[in-house]
Tab-separated table of N, CA and C in Angstrom:
chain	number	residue	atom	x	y	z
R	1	UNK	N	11.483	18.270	18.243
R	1	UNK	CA	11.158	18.429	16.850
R	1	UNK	C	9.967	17.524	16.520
R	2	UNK	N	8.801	17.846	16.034
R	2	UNK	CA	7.957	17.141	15.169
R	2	UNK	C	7.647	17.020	13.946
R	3	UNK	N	7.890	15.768	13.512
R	3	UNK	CA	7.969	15.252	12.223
R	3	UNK	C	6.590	15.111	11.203
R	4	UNK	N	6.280	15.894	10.687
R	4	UNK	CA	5.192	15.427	10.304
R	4	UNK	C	4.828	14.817	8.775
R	5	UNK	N	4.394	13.030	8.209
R	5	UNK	CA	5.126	12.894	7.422
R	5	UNK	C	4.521	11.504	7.531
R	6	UNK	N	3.802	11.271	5.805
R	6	UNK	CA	2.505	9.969	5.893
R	6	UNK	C	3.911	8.703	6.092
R	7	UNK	N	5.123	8.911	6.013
R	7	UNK	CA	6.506	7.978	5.928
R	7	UNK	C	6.574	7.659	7.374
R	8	UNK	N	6.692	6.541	7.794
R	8	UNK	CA	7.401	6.111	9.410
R	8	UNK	C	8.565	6.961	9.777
R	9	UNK	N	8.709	7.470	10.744
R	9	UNK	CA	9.962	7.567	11.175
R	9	UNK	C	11.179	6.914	10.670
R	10	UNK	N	10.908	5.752	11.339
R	10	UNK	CA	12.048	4.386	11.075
R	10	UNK	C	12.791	4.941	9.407
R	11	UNK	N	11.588	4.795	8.578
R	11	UNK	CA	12.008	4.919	7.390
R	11	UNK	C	12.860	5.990	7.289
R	12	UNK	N	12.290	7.358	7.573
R	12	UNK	CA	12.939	8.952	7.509
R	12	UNK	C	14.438	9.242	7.800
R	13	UNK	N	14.549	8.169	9.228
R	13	UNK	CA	15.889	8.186	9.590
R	13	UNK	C	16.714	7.260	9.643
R	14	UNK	N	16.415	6.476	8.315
R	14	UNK	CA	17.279	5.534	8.171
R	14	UNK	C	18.785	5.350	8.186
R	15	UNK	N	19.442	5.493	8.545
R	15	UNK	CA	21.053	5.472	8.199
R	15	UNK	C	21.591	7.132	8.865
R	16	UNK	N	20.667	7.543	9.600
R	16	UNK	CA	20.989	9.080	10.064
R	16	UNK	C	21.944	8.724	10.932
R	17	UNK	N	23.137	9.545	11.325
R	17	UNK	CA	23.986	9.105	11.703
R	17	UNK	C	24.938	8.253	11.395
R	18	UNK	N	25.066	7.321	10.556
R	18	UNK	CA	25.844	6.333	10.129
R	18	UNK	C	26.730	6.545	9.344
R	19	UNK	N	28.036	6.914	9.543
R	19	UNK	CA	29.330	7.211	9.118
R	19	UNK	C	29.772	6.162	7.104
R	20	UNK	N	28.575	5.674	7.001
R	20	UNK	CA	28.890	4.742	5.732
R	20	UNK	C	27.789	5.650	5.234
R	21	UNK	N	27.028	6.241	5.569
R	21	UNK	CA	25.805	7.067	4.233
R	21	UNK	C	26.649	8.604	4.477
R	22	UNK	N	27.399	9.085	5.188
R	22	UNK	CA	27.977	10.187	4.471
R	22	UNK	C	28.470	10.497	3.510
R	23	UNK	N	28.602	11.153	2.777
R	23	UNK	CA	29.543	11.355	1.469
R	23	UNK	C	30.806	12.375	1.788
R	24	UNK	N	31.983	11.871	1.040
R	24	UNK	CA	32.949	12.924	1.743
R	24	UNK	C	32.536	14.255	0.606
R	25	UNK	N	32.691	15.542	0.807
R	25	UNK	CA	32.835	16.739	0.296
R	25	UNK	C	33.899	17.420	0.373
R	26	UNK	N	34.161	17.895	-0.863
R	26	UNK	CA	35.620	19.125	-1.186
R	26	UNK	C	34.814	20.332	-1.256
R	27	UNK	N	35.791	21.402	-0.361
R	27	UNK	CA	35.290	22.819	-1.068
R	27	UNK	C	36.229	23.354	-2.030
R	28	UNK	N	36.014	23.649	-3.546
R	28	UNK	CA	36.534	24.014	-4.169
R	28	UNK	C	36.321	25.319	-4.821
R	29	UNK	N	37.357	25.768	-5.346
R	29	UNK	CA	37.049	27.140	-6.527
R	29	UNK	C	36.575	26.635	-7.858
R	30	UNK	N	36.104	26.900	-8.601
R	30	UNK	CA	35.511	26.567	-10.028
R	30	UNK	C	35.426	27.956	-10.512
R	31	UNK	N	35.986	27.609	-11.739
R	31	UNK	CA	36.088	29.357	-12.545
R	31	UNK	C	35.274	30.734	-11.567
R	32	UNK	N	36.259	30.551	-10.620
R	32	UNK	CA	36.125	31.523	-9.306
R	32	UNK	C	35.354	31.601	-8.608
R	33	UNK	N	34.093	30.651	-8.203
R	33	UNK	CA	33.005	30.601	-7.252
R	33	UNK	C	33.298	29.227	-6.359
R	34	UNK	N	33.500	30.003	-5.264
R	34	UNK	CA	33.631	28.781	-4.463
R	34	UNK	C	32.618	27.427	-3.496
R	35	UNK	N	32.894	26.357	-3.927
R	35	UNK	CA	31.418	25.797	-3.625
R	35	UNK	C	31.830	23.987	-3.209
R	36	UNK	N	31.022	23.543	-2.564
R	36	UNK	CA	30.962	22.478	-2.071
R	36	UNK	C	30.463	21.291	-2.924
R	37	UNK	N	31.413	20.042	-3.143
R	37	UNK	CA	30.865	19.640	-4.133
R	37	UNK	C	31.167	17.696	-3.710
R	38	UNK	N	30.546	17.104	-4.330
R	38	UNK	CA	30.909	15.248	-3.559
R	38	UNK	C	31.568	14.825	-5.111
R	39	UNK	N	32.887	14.529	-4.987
R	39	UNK	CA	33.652	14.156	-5.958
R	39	UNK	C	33.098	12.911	-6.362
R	40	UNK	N	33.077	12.863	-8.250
R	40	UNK	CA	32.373	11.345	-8.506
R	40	UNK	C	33.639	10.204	-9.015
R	41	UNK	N	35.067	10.831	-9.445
R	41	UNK	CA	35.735	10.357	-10.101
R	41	UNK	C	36.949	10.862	-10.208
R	42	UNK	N	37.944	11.036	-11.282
R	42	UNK	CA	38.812	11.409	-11.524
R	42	UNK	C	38.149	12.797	-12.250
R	43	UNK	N	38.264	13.854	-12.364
R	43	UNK	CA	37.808	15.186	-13.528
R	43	UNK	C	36.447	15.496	-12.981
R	44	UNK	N	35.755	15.106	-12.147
R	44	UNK	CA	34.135	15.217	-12.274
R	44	UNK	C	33.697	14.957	-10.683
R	45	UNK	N	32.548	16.083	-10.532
R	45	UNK	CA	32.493	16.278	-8.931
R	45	UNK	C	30.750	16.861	-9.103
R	46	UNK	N	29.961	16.503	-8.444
R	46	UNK	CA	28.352	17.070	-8.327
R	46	UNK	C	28.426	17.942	-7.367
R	47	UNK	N	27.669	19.405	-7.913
R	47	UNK	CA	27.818	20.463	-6.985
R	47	UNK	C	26.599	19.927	-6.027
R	48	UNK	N	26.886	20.428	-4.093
R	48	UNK	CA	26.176	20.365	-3.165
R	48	UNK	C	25.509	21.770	-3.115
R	49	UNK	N	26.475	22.546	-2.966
R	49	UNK	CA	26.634	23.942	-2.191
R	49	UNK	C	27.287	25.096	-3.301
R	50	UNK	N	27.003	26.227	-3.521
R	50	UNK	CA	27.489	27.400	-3.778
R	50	UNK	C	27.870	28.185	-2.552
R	51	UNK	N	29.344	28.684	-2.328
R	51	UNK	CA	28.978	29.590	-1.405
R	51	UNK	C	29.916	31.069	-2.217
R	52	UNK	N	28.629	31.859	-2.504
R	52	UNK	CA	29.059	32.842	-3.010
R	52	UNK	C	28.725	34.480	-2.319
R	53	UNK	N	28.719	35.567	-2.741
R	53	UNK	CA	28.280	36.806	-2.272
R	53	UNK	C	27.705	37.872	-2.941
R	54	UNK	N	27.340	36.721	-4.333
R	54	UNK	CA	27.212	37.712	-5.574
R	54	UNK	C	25.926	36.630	-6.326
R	55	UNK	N	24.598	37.150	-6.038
R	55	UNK	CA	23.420	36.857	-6.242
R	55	UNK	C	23.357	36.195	-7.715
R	56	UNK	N	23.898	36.925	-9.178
R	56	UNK	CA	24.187	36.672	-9.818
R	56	UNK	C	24.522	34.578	-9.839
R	57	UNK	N	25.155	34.718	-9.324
R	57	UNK	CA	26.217	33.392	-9.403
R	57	UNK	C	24.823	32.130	-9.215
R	58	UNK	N	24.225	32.624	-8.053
R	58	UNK	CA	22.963	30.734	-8.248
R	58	UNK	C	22.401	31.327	-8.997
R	59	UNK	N	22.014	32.003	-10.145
R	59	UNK	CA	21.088	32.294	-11.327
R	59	UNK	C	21.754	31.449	-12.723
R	60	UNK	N	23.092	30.921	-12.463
R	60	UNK	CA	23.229	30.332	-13.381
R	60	UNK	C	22.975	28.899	-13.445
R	61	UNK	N	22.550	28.337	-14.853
R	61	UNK	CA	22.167	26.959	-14.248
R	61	UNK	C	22.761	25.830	-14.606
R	62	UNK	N	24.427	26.086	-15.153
R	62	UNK	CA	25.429	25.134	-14.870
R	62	UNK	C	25.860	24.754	-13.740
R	63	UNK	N	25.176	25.622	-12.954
R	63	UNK	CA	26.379	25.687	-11.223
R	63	UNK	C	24.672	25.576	-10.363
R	64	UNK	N	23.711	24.921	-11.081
R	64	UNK	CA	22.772	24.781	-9.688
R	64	UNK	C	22.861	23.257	-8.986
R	65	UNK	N	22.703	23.089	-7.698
R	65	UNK	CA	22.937	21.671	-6.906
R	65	UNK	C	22.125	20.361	-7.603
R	66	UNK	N	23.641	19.817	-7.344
R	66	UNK	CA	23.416	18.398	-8.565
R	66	UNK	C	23.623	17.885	-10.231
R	67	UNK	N	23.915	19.421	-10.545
R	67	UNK	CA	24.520	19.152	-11.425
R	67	UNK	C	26.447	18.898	-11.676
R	68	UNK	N	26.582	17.787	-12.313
R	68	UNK	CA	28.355	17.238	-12.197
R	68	UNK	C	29.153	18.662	-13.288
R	69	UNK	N	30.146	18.895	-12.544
R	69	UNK	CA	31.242	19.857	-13.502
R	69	UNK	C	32.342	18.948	-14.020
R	70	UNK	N	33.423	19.173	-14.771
R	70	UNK	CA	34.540	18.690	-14.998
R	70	UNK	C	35.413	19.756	-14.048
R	71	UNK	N	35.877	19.067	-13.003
R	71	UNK	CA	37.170	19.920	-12.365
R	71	UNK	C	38.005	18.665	-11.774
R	72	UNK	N	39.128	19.531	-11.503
R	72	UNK	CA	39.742	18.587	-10.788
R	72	UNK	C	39.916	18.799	-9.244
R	73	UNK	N	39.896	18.085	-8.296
R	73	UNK	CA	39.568	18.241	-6.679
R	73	UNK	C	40.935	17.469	-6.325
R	74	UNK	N	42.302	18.744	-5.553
R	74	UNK	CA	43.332	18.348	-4.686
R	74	UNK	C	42.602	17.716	-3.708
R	75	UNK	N	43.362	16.493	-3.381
R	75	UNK	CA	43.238	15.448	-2.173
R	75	UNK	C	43.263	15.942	-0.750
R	76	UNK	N	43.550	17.437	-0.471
R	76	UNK	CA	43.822	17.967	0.761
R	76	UNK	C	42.412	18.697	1.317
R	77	UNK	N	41.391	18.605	-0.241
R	77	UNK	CA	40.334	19.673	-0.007
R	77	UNK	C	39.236	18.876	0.435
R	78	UNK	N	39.320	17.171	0.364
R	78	UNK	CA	38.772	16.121	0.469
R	78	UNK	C	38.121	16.418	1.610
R	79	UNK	N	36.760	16.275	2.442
R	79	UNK	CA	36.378	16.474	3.760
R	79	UNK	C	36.984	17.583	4.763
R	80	UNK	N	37.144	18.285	3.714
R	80	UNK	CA	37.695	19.959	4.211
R	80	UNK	C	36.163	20.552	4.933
R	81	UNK	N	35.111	20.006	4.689
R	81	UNK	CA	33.233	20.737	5.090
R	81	UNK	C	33.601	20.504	5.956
């Protein structure tokens, strides 16, 4: 792979690999679209991922990546990615 990129390397891949800069992710349902999201709290989770089949669904722009929802995320769905 070549990197091309006025940034050092060093810098680029800082913490790549390192089990403390992962974030854990839930895949959840949200008023029926199911999507990948890094829980921030108790009620509240920032979407990563949509994974849907219906084009419609990333046209909306409550549900585009990075924006936080109010849901709630079971503990079993925790690092379910």
């Amino acid at each position: 792979m070549i990197l091309w990129s006025i940034v050092s390397a060093e810098d680029v891949y800082e913490g790549y690999g390192d089990p403390q800069h992962v974030k854990p992710l839930a895949t959840i349902t949200h008023q029926g679209v199911t999507m990948l999201v890094e829980p921030l709290g108790p009620g509240s989770a920032k979407i990563h991922r949509l994974i849907s089949p219906h084009a419609a669904d990333y046209l909306k722009a409550e549900w585009q990546p990075g924006n936080v929802i109010a849901t709630e995320i079971p503990q079993t769905s925790i690092g379910s990615s």
